[in-house]
Amino acid sequence: MNKEQALLKDYTMGNLKLKNRIVMAPMTRSRANNPENAPTDLHVEYYKQRSSAGLIITEGSQVSKKAVGYINTPGIYSKAQVEGWKKVAQVVHEEGGKIFIQLWHVGRISHPDFHNGELPHAPSAINPHVKSFTPEGFKDTVTPKEMTIDEIKLTIQNFKQTAENAMGAGFDGIEVHSSNGYLFHQFFNKCSNIRTDEYGGSIENRARFLFEVIDEIKKVMPENRIGLRFNPSMHGVSGMIVDEETIPTFDYIIKRLNEYDLAYIHLSEPFTNVSKVPYAETHIAKRYRTLYKGAIIINGNFDQEKGNKIIAEEFADLVSFGKLFISNPDLPERFAQNAELAKWDLSIFYTPGAKGYTDYPSMLNRT
Ligand SMILES: Cc1cc2nc3c(=O)[nH]c(=O)nc-3n(C[C@H](O)[C@H](O)[C@H](O)COP(=O)(O)O)c2cc1C
């Protein structure tokens, strides 16, 4: 493969050798439409097709029944789920790829329909006023139940247990989904966390849940196989609102992560234009490059040119691509050849079956 491009150069992440700097971003595809919400042979095929990525990060996978918030998303807490994931990890390794699983808890983005009528759990009882993707279609979110200390401790243990399950399933590592308006993000931001105990109030308290989760997870797996995902300037999406303490909270978290030997932090540039949003940071990679000494994966609307540029400029070490990987299973090869890219079809991102999932051809298979 042509190694001239920055994206195509290999990279050593901790003790893991990646064949290029092209990461497949985690993407929910809602194909685990079976009673166990276990990965199937279709998942095996989908990830196999994309194993030329330097690193695959799987779709968000719930850490418990309570963590779910979308239809047909896989978990990693039950035996059947672990068995399904084993086949995925195995095939990616057979193809010479590397794969982390994303561990997920949606918190208040869930809906009572997923919990026999009981309320979703969140740091505080504040409705995000967005939509939840339920078995009966999109529904308004509700006011969640404020988690008790015992429920917080149990959730921390769920992350620890599923990290252990992930290592047992043969994954190279895990990514904690501490991003995009879900449970961890709900702890970080004041718009969703008005707790007055040790998990709310100060910046340090709002970050506590994350650090307790990492400290538990590293008891069952190597620290340098743990990745964390953040979207500091997410605003007006999934109920998140940036305020004067948001960026200082992420600064605090990310600086403190220098005390750990993590695989990486995975950052998103703002999903929306936040240039006029007070207190938002418009240049995430640039800001956090100076604050964090470890590996940075950057994400958000990158293409080949922008990806090569940001690595060459050294604001990030790797770039993750989402939608481009849906429609271009052999994305690294296409970048190497400067080949044409296929367009994705939004209408079949989350529909069951092979259509829009495993039927995007690679260049070699095109007729
Ligand atoms: C269909 C779809 C599903 C997604 N699911 C997840 C997910 O499970 N976990 C996550 O962290 N991000 C998820 N995202 C966000 C992507 O990882 C990525 O941040 C976003 O698509 C922007 O990157 P891109 O411009 O390269 O597509 C999803 C995005 C899409 C399009």
mmCIF file of C-alpha atoms and ligand atoms in Angstrom:
data_model
loop_
_atom_site.group_PDB
_atom_site.id
_atom_site.type_symbol
_atom_site.label_atom_id
_atom_site.label_comp_id
_atom_site.label_asym_id
_atom_site.label_seq_id
_atom_site.Cartn_x
_atom_site.Cartn_y
_atom_site.Cartn_z
ATOM 1 C CA MET A 1 0.000 0.000 0.000
ATOM 2 C CA ASN A 2 1.165 3.514 -0.800
ATOM 3 C CA LYS A 3 2.550 4.853 2.493
ATOM 4 C CA GLU A 4 3.085 8.422 1.342
ATOM 5 C CA GLN A 5 -0.134 9.644 2.869
ATOM 6 C CA ALA A 6 -0.078 10.374 6.599
ATOM 7 C CA LEU A 7 -3.275 8.347 7.055
ATOM 8 C CA LEU A 8 -1.626 5.253 5.619
ATOM 9 C CA LYS A 9 1.401 5.216 7.887
ATOM 10 C CA ASP A 10 1.404 2.589 10.601
ATOM 11 C CA TYR A 11 1.043 3.531 14.246
ATOM 12 C CA THR A 12 1.950 1.923 17.530
ATOM 13 C CA MET A 13 -0.701 2.481 20.163
ATOM 14 C CA GLY A 14 0.701 1.288 23.482
ATOM 15 C CA ASN A 15 1.848 -2.205 22.550
ATOM 16 C CA LEU A 16 -0.630 -2.554 19.691
ATOM 17 C CA LYS A 17 0.603 -2.200 16.131
ATOM 18 C CA LEU A 18 -1.936 -0.611 13.790
ATOM 19 C CA LYS A 19 -1.372 -0.938 10.050
ATOM 20 C CA ASN A 20 -2.661 2.564 9.305
ATOM 21 C CA ARG A 21 -4.146 5.586 11.073
ATOM 22 C CA ILE A 22 -7.617 5.118 9.664
ATOM 23 C CA VAL A 23 -10.074 4.226 12.401
ATOM 24 C CA MET A 24 -13.599 3.015 11.817
ATOM 25 C CA ALA A 25 -15.756 5.171 14.110
ATOM 26 C CA PRO A 26 -18.289 3.436 16.359
ATOM 27 C CA MET A 27 -21.666 3.275 14.649
ATOM 28 C CA THR A 28 -24.958 1.889 15.845
ATOM 29 C CA ARG A 29 -26.512 -0.112 13.022
ATOM 30 C CA SER A 30 -29.416 -1.794 14.859
ATOM 31 C CA ARG A 31 -28.911 -5.236 13.315
ATOM 32 C CA ALA A 32 -29.038 -7.232 16.567
ATOM 33 C CA ASN A 33 -32.732 -7.937 16.021
ATOM 34 C CA ASN A 34 -32.912 -11.144 18.029
ATOM 35 C CA PRO A 35 -34.297 -11.717 21.547
ATOM 36 C CA GLU A 36 -30.803 -11.800 23.080
ATOM 37 C CA ASN A 37 -29.615 -8.655 21.249
ATOM 38 C CA ALA A 38 -26.549 -10.687 20.329
ATOM 39 C CA PRO A 39 -24.295 -10.036 17.335
ATOM 40 C CA THR A 40 -25.072 -12.364 14.430
ATOM 41 C CA ASP A 41 -23.313 -13.765 11.360
ATOM 42 C CA LEU A 42 -24.286 -10.539 9.611
ATOM 43 C CA HIS A 43 -22.206 -8.579 12.129
ATOM 44 C CA VAL A 44 -19.316 -10.951 11.478
ATOM 45 C CA GLU A 45 -19.532 -10.249 7.762
ATOM 46 C CA TYR A 46 -19.912 -6.472 8.228
ATOM 47 C CA TYR A 47 -16.853 -6.098 10.450
ATOM 48 C CA LYS A 48 -14.828 -8.553 8.352
ATOM 49 C CA GLN A 49 -15.436 -6.378 5.290
ATOM 50 C CA ARG A 50 -14.018 -3.377 7.173
ATOM 51 C CA SER A 51 -10.995 -5.038 8.764
ATOM 52 C CA SER A 52 -8.475 -3.123 6.628
ATOM 53 C CA ALA A 53 -9.015 -0.191 9.020
ATOM 54 C CA GLY A 54 -6.043 0.340 11.318
ATOM 55 C CA LEU A 55 -8.539 0.018 14.154
ATOM 56 C CA ILE A 56 -12.255 -0.770 14.236
ATOM 57 C CA ILE A 57 -14.315 0.575 17.111
ATOM 58 C CA THR A 58 -17.588 -1.334 17.231
ATOM 59 C CA GLU A 59 -21.025 0.136 17.547
ATOM 60 C CA GLY A 60 -22.094 1.126 21.068
ATOM 61 C CA SER A 61 -22.870 -2.033 23.037
ATOM 62 C CA GLN A 62 -24.947 -1.781 26.176
ATOM 63 C CA VAL A 63 -23.386 -2.797 29.480
ATOM 64 C CA SER A 64 -26.678 -3.942 31.037
ATOM 65 C CA LYS A 65 -30.392 -4.148 30.308
ATOM 66 C CA LYS A 66 -30.812 -0.735 31.911
ATOM 67 C CA ALA A 67 -28.196 0.792 29.575
ATOM 68 C CA VAL A 68 -30.176 0.267 26.361
ATOM 69 C CA GLY A 69 -31.863 3.112 24.507
ATOM 70 C CA TYR A 70 -32.317 2.105 20.889
ATOM 71 C CA ILE A 71 -33.919 -0.863 19.190
ATOM 72 C CA ASN A 72 -31.848 -3.867 18.133
ATOM 73 C CA THR A 73 -28.527 -2.670 19.536
ATOM 74 C CA PRO A 74 -26.208 -5.402 20.787
ATOM 75 C CA GLY A 75 -25.090 -5.840 24.382
ATOM 76 C CA ILE A 76 -21.988 -7.396 25.894
ATOM 77 C CA TYR A 77 -23.390 -8.425 29.278
ATOM 78 C CA SER A 78 -24.916 -11.854 28.488
ATOM 79 C CA LYS A 79 -23.277 -15.117 27.489
ATOM 80 C CA ALA A 80 -25.009 -15.200 24.090
ATOM 81 C CA GLN A 81 -23.818 -11.660 23.357
ATOM 82 C CA VAL A 82 -20.240 -12.522 24.304
ATOM 83 C CA GLU A 83 -20.387 -15.613 22.081
ATOM 84 C CA GLY A 84 -21.608 -13.487 19.166
ATOM 85 C CA TRP A 85 -18.841 -10.927 19.679
ATOM 86 C CA LYS A 86 -16.176 -13.658 19.865
ATOM 87 C CA LYS A 87 -16.838 -14.499 16.223
ATOM 88 C CA VAL A 88 -16.560 -10.826 15.248
ATOM 89 C CA ALA A 89 -13.228 -10.335 17.052
ATOM 90 C CA GLN A 90 -11.896 -13.591 15.628
ATOM 91 C CA VAL A 91 -12.674 -12.786 12.005
ATOM 92 C CA VAL A 92 -11.211 -9.283 12.256
ATOM 93 C CA HIS A 93 -7.998 -10.785 13.657
ATOM 94 C CA GLU A 94 -7.910 -13.426 10.927
ATOM 95 C CA GLU A 95 -8.051 -10.582 8.423
ATOM 96 C CA GLY A 96 -5.137 -8.826 10.150
ATOM 97 C CA GLY A 97 -7.240 -6.094 11.772
ATOM 98 C CA LYS A 98 -7.604 -4.766 15.315
ATOM 99 C CA ILE A 99 -10.870 -4.151 17.105
ATOM 100 C CA PHE A 100 -12.085 -2.394 20.266
ATOM 101 C CA ILE A 101 -15.657 -2.637 21.510
ATOM 102 C CA GLN A 102 -17.520 0.469 22.580
ATOM 103 C CA LEU A 103 -19.213 0.141 25.984
ATOM 104 C CA TRP A 104 -22.399 2.155 26.237
ATOM 105 C CA HIS A 105 -25.057 3.387 28.638
ATOM 106 C CA VAL A 106 -27.520 5.899 27.202
ATOM 107 C CA GLY A 107 -28.895 7.168 30.541
ATOM 108 C CA ARG A 108 -31.801 9.573 30.036
ATOM 109 C CA ILE A 109 -31.928 9.092 26.242
ATOM 110 C CA SER A 110 -33.717 5.777 26.901
ATOM 111 C CA HIS A 111 -37.464 5.303 27.301
ATOM 112 C CA PRO A 112 -39.781 3.393 29.703
ATOM 113 C CA ASP A 113 -40.760 1.154 26.758
ATOM 114 C CA PHE A 114 -37.341 -0.506 27.105
ATOM 115 C CA HIS A 115 -37.754 -1.047 30.860
ATOM 116 C CA ASN A 116 -41.231 -2.528 31.375
ATOM 117 C CA GLY A 117 -42.588 0.933 32.019
ATOM 118 C CA GLU A 118 -39.915 1.923 34.545
ATOM 119 C CA LEU A 119 -38.031 5.180 34.143
ATOM 120 C CA PRO A 120 -34.582 5.379 32.538
ATOM 121 C CA HIS A 121 -31.704 6.199 34.897
ATOM 122 C CA ALA A 122 -29.732 9.445 34.792
ATOM 123 C CA PRO A 123 -27.639 11.650 37.093
ATOM 124 C CA SER A 124 -30.624 13.974 37.675
ATOM 125 C CA ALA A 125 -34.354 13.949 36.959
ATOM 126 C CA ILE A 126 -34.160 16.296 33.960
ATOM 127 C CA ASN A 127 -35.893 15.490 30.686
ATOM 128 C CA PRO A 128 -33.557 16.062 27.707
ATOM 129 C CA HIS A 129 -36.635 16.779 25.537
ATOM 130 C CA VAL A 130 -35.405 14.810 22.560
ATOM 131 C CA LYS A 131 -36.668 11.690 20.823
ATOM 132 C CA SER A 132 -36.064 8.107 21.846
ATOM 133 C CA PHE A 133 -35.908 5.393 19.163
ATOM 134 C CA THR A 134 -38.248 2.761 20.658
ATOM 135 C CA PRO A 135 -39.659 -0.493 19.278
ATOM 136 C CA GLU A 136 -42.779 1.507 18.353
ATOM 137 C CA GLY A 137 -40.853 4.260 16.584
ATOM 138 C CA PHE A 138 -39.684 7.663 17.799
ATOM 139 C CA LYS A 139 -41.196 8.830 21.089
ATOM 140 C CA ASP A 140 -40.604 11.857 23.305
ATOM 141 C CA THR A 141 -38.120 11.248 26.089
ATOM 142 C CA VAL A 142 -39.401 11.403 29.666
ATOM 143 C CA THR A 143 -38.074 12.780 32.938
ATOM 144 C CA PRO A 144 -35.637 10.073 34.069
ATOM 145 C CA LYS A 145 -35.084 8.755 37.585
ATOM 146 C CA GLU A 146 -32.177 10.284 39.477
ATOM 147 C CA MET A 147 -29.751 7.456 40.161
ATOM 148 C CA THR A 148 -29.143 6.513 43.773
ATOM 149 C CA ILE A 149 -25.578 6.016 44.964
ATOM 150 C CA ASP A 150 -26.200 2.243 44.874
ATOM 151 C CA GLU A 151 -27.389 2.476 41.277
ATOM 152 C CA ILE A 152 -24.280 4.468 40.355
ATOM 153 C CA LYS A 153 -22.048 1.868 42.020
ATOM 154 C CA LEU A 154 -23.875 -0.951 40.233
ATOM 155 C CA THR A 155 -23.440 0.803 36.890
ATOM 156 C CA ILE A 156 -19.710 1.169 37.550
ATOM 157 C CA GLN A 157 -19.588 -2.582 38.170
ATOM 158 C CA ASN A 158 -21.498 -3.175 34.914
ATOM 159 C CA PHE A 159 -18.727 -1.361 33.043
ATOM 160 C CA LYS A 160 -16.071 -3.384 34.841
ATOM 161 C CA GLN A 161 -17.858 -6.679 34.131
ATOM 162 C CA THR A 162 -18.421 -5.931 30.465
ATOM 163 C CA ALA A 163 -14.800 -4.818 30.035
ATOM 164 C CA GLU A 164 -13.836 -8.219 31.403
ATOM 165 C CA ASN A 165 -16.347 -9.868 29.054
ATOM 166 C CA ALA A 166 -14.838 -7.934 26.141
ATOM 167 C CA MET A 167 -11.350 -9.197 26.889
ATOM 168 C CA GLY A 168 -12.787 -12.721 27.194
ATOM 169 C CA ALA A 169 -14.428 -12.290 23.793
ATOM 170 C CA GLY A 170 -11.014 -11.552 22.266
ATOM 171 C CA PHE A 171 -11.254 -7.802 21.689
ATOM 172 C CA ASP A 172 -7.996 -5.840 21.590
ATOM 173 C CA GLY A 173 -9.494 -3.258 23.908
ATOM 174 C CA ILE A 174 -12.543 -1.255 24.891
ATOM 175 C CA GLU A 175 -13.771 2.280 24.337
ATOM 176 C CA VAL A 176 -15.946 3.855 27.015
ATOM 177 C CA HIS A 177 -18.671 5.868 25.327
ATOM 178 C CA SER A 178 -18.279 8.964 27.501
ATOM 179 C CA SER A 179 -19.660 11.175 24.752
ATOM 180 C CA ASN A 180 -22.580 12.366 22.629
ATOM 181 C CA GLY A 181 -25.080 13.189 25.361
ATOM 182 C CA TYR A 182 -25.180 9.735 26.946
ATOM 183 C CA LEU A 183 -24.711 8.773 30.591
ATOM 184 C CA PHE A 184 -21.146 10.022 31.186
ATOM 185 C CA HIS A 185 -21.786 13.259 29.304
ATOM 186 C CA GLN A 186 -24.931 13.665 31.421
ATOM 187 C CA PHE A 187 -22.743 13.524 34.523
ATOM 188 C CA PHE A 188 -20.231 16.052 33.095
ATOM 189 C CA ASN A 189 -22.639 18.833 32.075
ATOM 190 C CA LYS A 190 -24.625 21.092 34.367
ATOM 191 C CA CYS A 191 -27.674 20.968 32.077
ATOM 192 C CA SER A 192 -28.168 17.304 33.044
ATOM 193 C CA ASN A 193 -26.481 17.076 36.455
ATOM 194 C CA ILE A 194 -27.787 19.123 39.386
ATOM 195 C CA ARG A 195 -26.825 16.569 42.036
ATOM 196 C CA THR A 196 -25.718 17.873 45.396
ATOM 197 C CA ASP A 197 -23.774 14.764 46.480
ATOM 198 C CA GLU A 198 -20.235 13.707 45.517
ATOM 199 C CA TYR A 199 -21.311 13.162 41.864
ATOM 200 C CA GLY A 200 -22.517 16.737 41.285
ATOM 201 C CA GLY A 201 -21.810 20.391 42.020
ATOM 202 C CA SER A 202 -18.109 20.912 41.344
ATOM 203 C CA ILE A 203 -16.235 20.001 38.174
ATOM 204 C CA GLU A 204 -14.338 17.363 40.101
ATOM 205 C CA ASN A 205 -17.579 15.804 41.349
ATOM 206 C CA ARG A 206 -19.188 15.777 37.905
ATOM 207 C CA ALA A 207 -16.113 13.950 36.563
ATOM 208 C CA ARG A 208 -16.045 11.438 39.440
ATOM 209 C CA PHE A 209 -18.223 8.799 37.767
ATOM 210 C CA LEU A 210 -15.841 8.587 34.791
ATOM 211 C CA PHE A 211 -12.732 8.205 36.928
ATOM 212 C CA GLU A 212 -14.390 5.604 39.138
ATOM 213 C CA VAL A 213 -15.314 3.620 36.030
ATOM 214 C CA ILE A 214 -11.752 3.769 34.640
ATOM 215 C CA ASP A 215 -10.270 2.822 38.005
ATOM 216 C CA GLU A 216 -12.518 -0.247 38.159
ATOM 217 C CA ILE A 217 -12.011 -1.267 34.528
ATOM 218 C CA LYS A 218 -8.232 -1.167 34.835
ATOM 219 C CA LYS A 219 -8.445 -3.852 37.502
ATOM 220 C CA VAL A 220 -9.581 -6.345 34.847
ATOM 221 C CA MET A 221 -7.648 -5.278 31.742
ATOM 222 C CA PRO A 222 -4.525 -3.352 30.744
ATOM 223 C CA GLU A 223 -4.844 0.397 31.012
ATOM 224 C CA ASN A 224 -3.217 0.827 27.597
ATOM 225 C CA ARG A 225 -6.148 -0.982 25.979
ATOM 226 C CA ILE A 226 -8.748 1.456 27.299
ATOM 227 C CA GLY A 227 -9.975 4.286 25.066
ATOM 228 C CA LEU A 228 -12.361 7.105 25.996
ATOM 229 C CA ARG A 229 -14.613 9.148 23.745
ATOM 230 C CA PHE A 230 -15.504 12.845 24.223
ATOM 231 C CA ASN A 231 -17.496 15.468 22.365
ATOM 232 C CA PRO A 232 -16.799 18.594 24.450
ATOM 233 C CA SER A 233 -18.604 21.169 22.287
ATOM 234 C CA MET A 234 -21.737 19.138 21.611
ATOM 235 C CA HIS A 235 -24.529 21.689 21.819
ATOM 236 C CA GLY A 236 -28.232 21.472 21.039
ATOM 237 C CA VAL A 237 -27.899 17.770 20.197
ATOM 238 C CA SER A 238 -29.129 14.906 22.425
ATOM 239 C CA GLY A 239 -30.120 17.416 25.088
ATOM 240 C CA MET A 240 -26.598 18.747 25.655
ATOM 241 C CA ILE A 241 -26.024 22.461 26.301
ATOM 242 C CA VAL A 242 -22.595 24.062 26.541
ATOM 243 C CA ASP A 243 -22.217 26.534 29.418
ATOM 244 C CA GLU A 244 -19.349 28.377 31.081
ATOM 245 C CA GLU A 245 -18.209 25.280 32.965
ATOM 246 C CA THR A 246 -18.423 22.769 30.105
ATOM 247 C CA ILE A 247 -15.036 23.297 28.467
ATOM 248 C CA PRO A 248 -13.285 23.750 31.849
ATOM 249 C CA THR A 249 -14.817 20.379 32.821
ATOM 250 C CA PHE A 250 -13.363 18.682 29.753
ATOM 251 C CA ASP A 251 -10.045 20.472 30.314
ATOM 252 C CA TYR A 252 -9.963 19.088 33.836
ATOM 253 C CA ILE A 253 -10.866 15.558 32.715
ATOM 254 C CA ILE A 254 -8.457 15.419 29.802
ATOM 255 C CA LYS A 255 -5.534 16.910 31.735
ATOM 256 C CA ARG A 256 -6.141 14.425 34.541
ATOM 257 C CA LEU A 257 -6.145 11.556 32.036
ATOM 258 C CA ASN A 258 -2.417 12.215 31.592
ATOM 259 C CA GLU A 259 -2.030 10.342 34.880
ATOM 260 C CA TYR A 260 -3.217 7.194 33.084
ATOM 261 C CA ASP A 261 -1.559 5.190 30.345
ATOM 262 C CA LEU A 262 -4.625 4.941 28.097
ATOM 263 C CA ALA A 263 -4.740 3.565 24.553
ATOM 264 C CA TYR A 264 -6.177 6.867 23.307
ATOM 265 C CA ILE A 265 -8.734 9.588 23.699
ATOM 266 C CA HIS A 266 -11.197 9.831 20.829
ATOM 267 C CA LEU A 267 -12.404 13.392 20.303
ATOM 268 C CA SER A 268 -15.103 14.798 18.083
ATOM 269 C CA GLU A 269 -14.970 18.212 16.506
ATOM 270 C CA PRO A 270 -18.331 19.949 17.081
ATOM 271 C CA PHE A 271 -21.139 18.130 15.237
ATOM 272 C CA THR A 272 -22.851 21.480 14.565
ATOM 273 C CA ASN A 273 -21.616 25.009 13.921
ATOM 274 C CA VAL A 274 -20.850 26.386 17.392
ATOM 275 C CA SER A 275 -18.922 29.468 16.320
ATOM 276 C CA LYS A 276 -21.663 31.673 17.821
ATOM 277 C CA VAL A 277 -22.316 29.531 20.899
ATOM 278 C CA PRO A 278 -20.933 31.225 24.010
ATOM 279 C CA TYR A 279 -18.231 29.175 25.765
ATOM 280 C CA ALA A 280 -17.982 26.485 23.052
ATOM 281 C CA GLU A 281 -14.556 25.478 21.708
ATOM 282 C CA THR A 282 -14.495 25.387 17.925
ATOM 283 C CA HIS A 283 -11.097 23.629 17.544
ATOM 284 C CA ILE A 284 -11.176 20.508 19.631
ATOM 285 C CA ALA A 285 -8.069 18.706 18.314
ATOM 286 C CA LYS A 286 -5.933 21.825 18.573
ATOM 287 C CA ARG A 287 -7.044 22.620 22.108
ATOM 288 C CA TYR A 288 -6.630 19.129 23.509
ATOM 289 C CA ARG A 289 -3.396 18.348 21.699
ATOM 290 C CA THR A 290 -1.703 20.817 23.993
ATOM 291 C CA LEU A 291 -3.386 19.420 27.103
ATOM 292 C CA TYR A 292 -3.010 15.682 26.484
ATOM 293 C CA LYS A 293 0.224 13.752 26.017
ATOM 294 C CA GLY A 294 -1.173 10.445 24.729
ATOM 295 C CA ALA A 295 -2.681 9.306 21.434
ATOM 296 C CA ILE A 296 -5.562 11.321 19.997
ATOM 297 C CA ILE A 297 -8.087 10.001 17.501
ATOM 298 C CA ILE A 298 -9.992 12.876 15.915
ATOM 299 C CA ASN A 299 -13.440 12.558 14.362
ATOM 300 C CA GLY A 300 -16.184 14.526 12.718
ATOM 301 C CA ASN A 301 -16.738 15.131 9.047
ATOM 302 C CA PHE A 302 -13.216 14.238 7.944
ATOM 303 C CA ASP A 303 -12.354 13.147 4.431
ATOM 304 C CA GLN A 304 -9.095 11.922 2.932
ATOM 305 C CA GLU A 305 -7.611 15.384 2.478
ATOM 306 C CA LYS A 306 -8.598 16.789 5.867
ATOM 307 C CA GLY A 307 -7.525 13.556 7.543
ATOM 308 C CA ASN A 308 -4.059 13.603 6.016
ATOM 309 C CA LYS A 309 -3.703 17.278 6.864
ATOM 310 C CA ILE A 310 -4.571 17.035 10.545
ATOM 311 C CA ILE A 311 -2.110 14.179 11.072
ATOM 312 C CA ALA A 312 0.611 15.945 9.105
ATOM 313 C CA GLU A 313 0.017 19.035 11.260
ATOM 314 C CA GLU A 314 0.306 16.765 14.314
ATOM 315 C CA PHE A 315 -2.950 17.860 15.929
ATOM 316 C CA ALA A 316 -4.037 14.212 16.005
ATOM 317 C CA ASP A 317 -2.418 10.779 15.607
ATOM 318 C CA LEU A 318 -5.322 8.968 13.990
ATOM 319 C CA VAL A 319 -8.602 9.908 12.313
ATOM 320 C CA SER A 320 -11.876 8.070 12.664
ATOM 321 C CA PHE A 321 -14.350 7.924 9.828
ATOM 322 C CA GLY A 322 -17.992 7.080 10.341
ATOM 323 C CA LYS A 323 -20.368 7.392 7.419
ATOM 324 C CA LEU A 324 -17.604 6.917 4.850
ATOM 325 C CA PHE A 325 -16.965 3.471 6.334
ATOM 326 C CA ILE A 326 -20.618 2.534 5.968
ATOM 327 C CA SER A 327 -20.532 2.880 2.201
ATOM 328 C CA ASN A 328 -16.818 2.143 1.591
ATOM 329 C CA PRO A 329 -15.863 -1.084 3.366
ATOM 330 C CA ASP A 330 -12.348 -0.872 1.871
ATOM 331 C CA LEU A 331 -11.816 2.790 2.734
ATOM 332 C CA PRO A 332 -8.006 2.536 3.326
ATOM 333 C CA GLU A 333 -7.529 0.915 -0.081
ATOM 334 C CA ARG A 334 -9.608 3.628 -1.732
ATOM 335 C CA PHE A 335 -7.546 6.341 -0.038
ATOM 336 C CA ALA A 336 -4.371 4.586 -1.175
ATOM 337 C CA GLN A 337 -5.624 4.543 -4.769
ATOM 338 C CA ASN A 338 -7.175 8.013 -4.535
ATOM 339 C CA ALA A 339 -10.250 6.196 -5.752
ATOM 340 C CA GLU A 340 -13.810 7.373 -5.969
ATOM 341 C CA LEU A 341 -15.872 7.028 -2.811
ATOM 342 C CA ALA A 342 -19.354 5.558 -2.647
ATOM 343 C CA LYS A 343 -22.123 7.629 -1.084
ATOM 344 C CA TRP A 344 -24.006 6.270 1.915
ATOM 345 C CA ASP A 345 -27.779 5.857 2.055
ATOM 346 C CA LEU A 346 -29.091 7.406 5.246
ATOM 347 C CA SER A 347 -32.477 5.738 4.944
ATOM 348 C CA ILE A 348 -31.002 2.286 5.609
ATOM 349 C CA PHE A 349 -28.551 3.097 8.423
ATOM 350 C CA TYR A 350 -30.712 1.388 11.061
ATOM 351 C CA THR A 351 -32.939 -1.026 9.128
ATOM 352 C CA PRO A 352 -32.699 -4.790 9.683
ATOM 353 C CA GLY A 353 -30.859 -7.088 7.310
ATOM 354 C CA ALA A 354 -28.028 -6.972 4.812
ATOM 355 C CA LYS A 355 -29.343 -4.106 2.709
ATOM 356 C CA GLY A 356 -27.366 -0.958 3.449
ATOM 357 C CA TYR A 357 -25.154 -2.974 5.793
ATOM 358 C CA THR A 358 -23.087 -5.670 4.104
ATOM 359 C CA ASP A 359 -24.025 -5.008 0.488
ATOM 360 C CA TYR A 360 -21.743 -2.026 -0.206
ATOM 361 C CA PRO A 361 -19.135 -3.543 -2.546
ATOM 362 C CA SER A 362 -15.399 -3.138 -2.180
ATOM 363 C CA MET A 363 -13.527 -1.885 -5.273
ATOM 364 C CA LEU A 364 -12.309 -5.360 -6.149
ATOM 365 C CA ASN A 365 -15.803 -6.824 -6.047
ATOM 366 C CA ARG A 366 -17.391 -4.211 -8.223
ATOM 367 C CA THR A 367 -18.919 -5.538 -11.376
HETATM 368 C C1 LIG B 1 -25.379 5.495 11.743
HETATM 369 C C2 LIG B 1 -24.555 6.117 12.825
HETATM 370 C C3 LIG B 1 -24.489 5.516 14.073
HETATM 371 C C4 LIG B 1 -23.675 6.048 15.068
HETATM 372 N N1 LIG B 1 -23.556 5.370 16.273
HETATM 373 C C5 LIG B 1 -22.611 5.756 17.165
HETATM 374 C C6 LIG B 1 -22.311 4.947 18.290
HETATM 375 O O1 LIG B 1 -22.862 3.851 18.508
HETATM 376 N N2 LIG B 1 -21.368 5.395 19.134
HETATM 377 C C7 LIG B 1 -20.707 6.580 18.936
HETATM 378 O O2 LIG B 1 -19.842 6.939 19.737
HETATM 379 N N3 LIG B 1 -20.961 7.352 17.874
HETATM 380 C C8 LIG B 1 -21.874 6.958 16.970
HETATM 381 N N4 LIG B 1 -22.079 7.694 15.827
HETATM 382 C C9 LIG B 1 -21.245 8.883 15.576
HETATM 383 C C10 LIG B 1 -20.037 8.502 14.706
HETATM 384 O O3 LIG B 1 -19.141 7.687 15.439
HETATM 385 C C11 LIG B 1 -19.281 9.763 14.238
HETATM 386 O O4 LIG B 1 -18.922 10.517 15.354
HETATM 387 C C12 LIG B 1 -20.128 10.620 13.300
HETATM 388 O O5 LIG B 1 -20.725 9.840 12.274
HETATM 389 C C13 LIG B 1 -19.276 11.718 12.658
HETATM 390 O O6 LIG B 1 -18.223 11.132 11.915
HETATM 391 P P1 LIG B 1 -18.281 11.086 10.305
HETATM 392 O O7 LIG B 1 -18.491 12.518 9.857
HETATM 393 O O8 LIG B 1 -16.965 10.534 9.880
HETATM 394 O O9 LIG B 1 -19.450 10.222 9.925
HETATM 395 C C14 LIG B 1 -22.926 7.221 14.826
HETATM 396 C C15 LIG B 1 -23.029 7.850 13.586
HETATM 397 C C16 LIG B 1 -23.815 7.305 12.582
HETATM 398 C C17 LIG B 1 -23.853 7.960 11.236
#
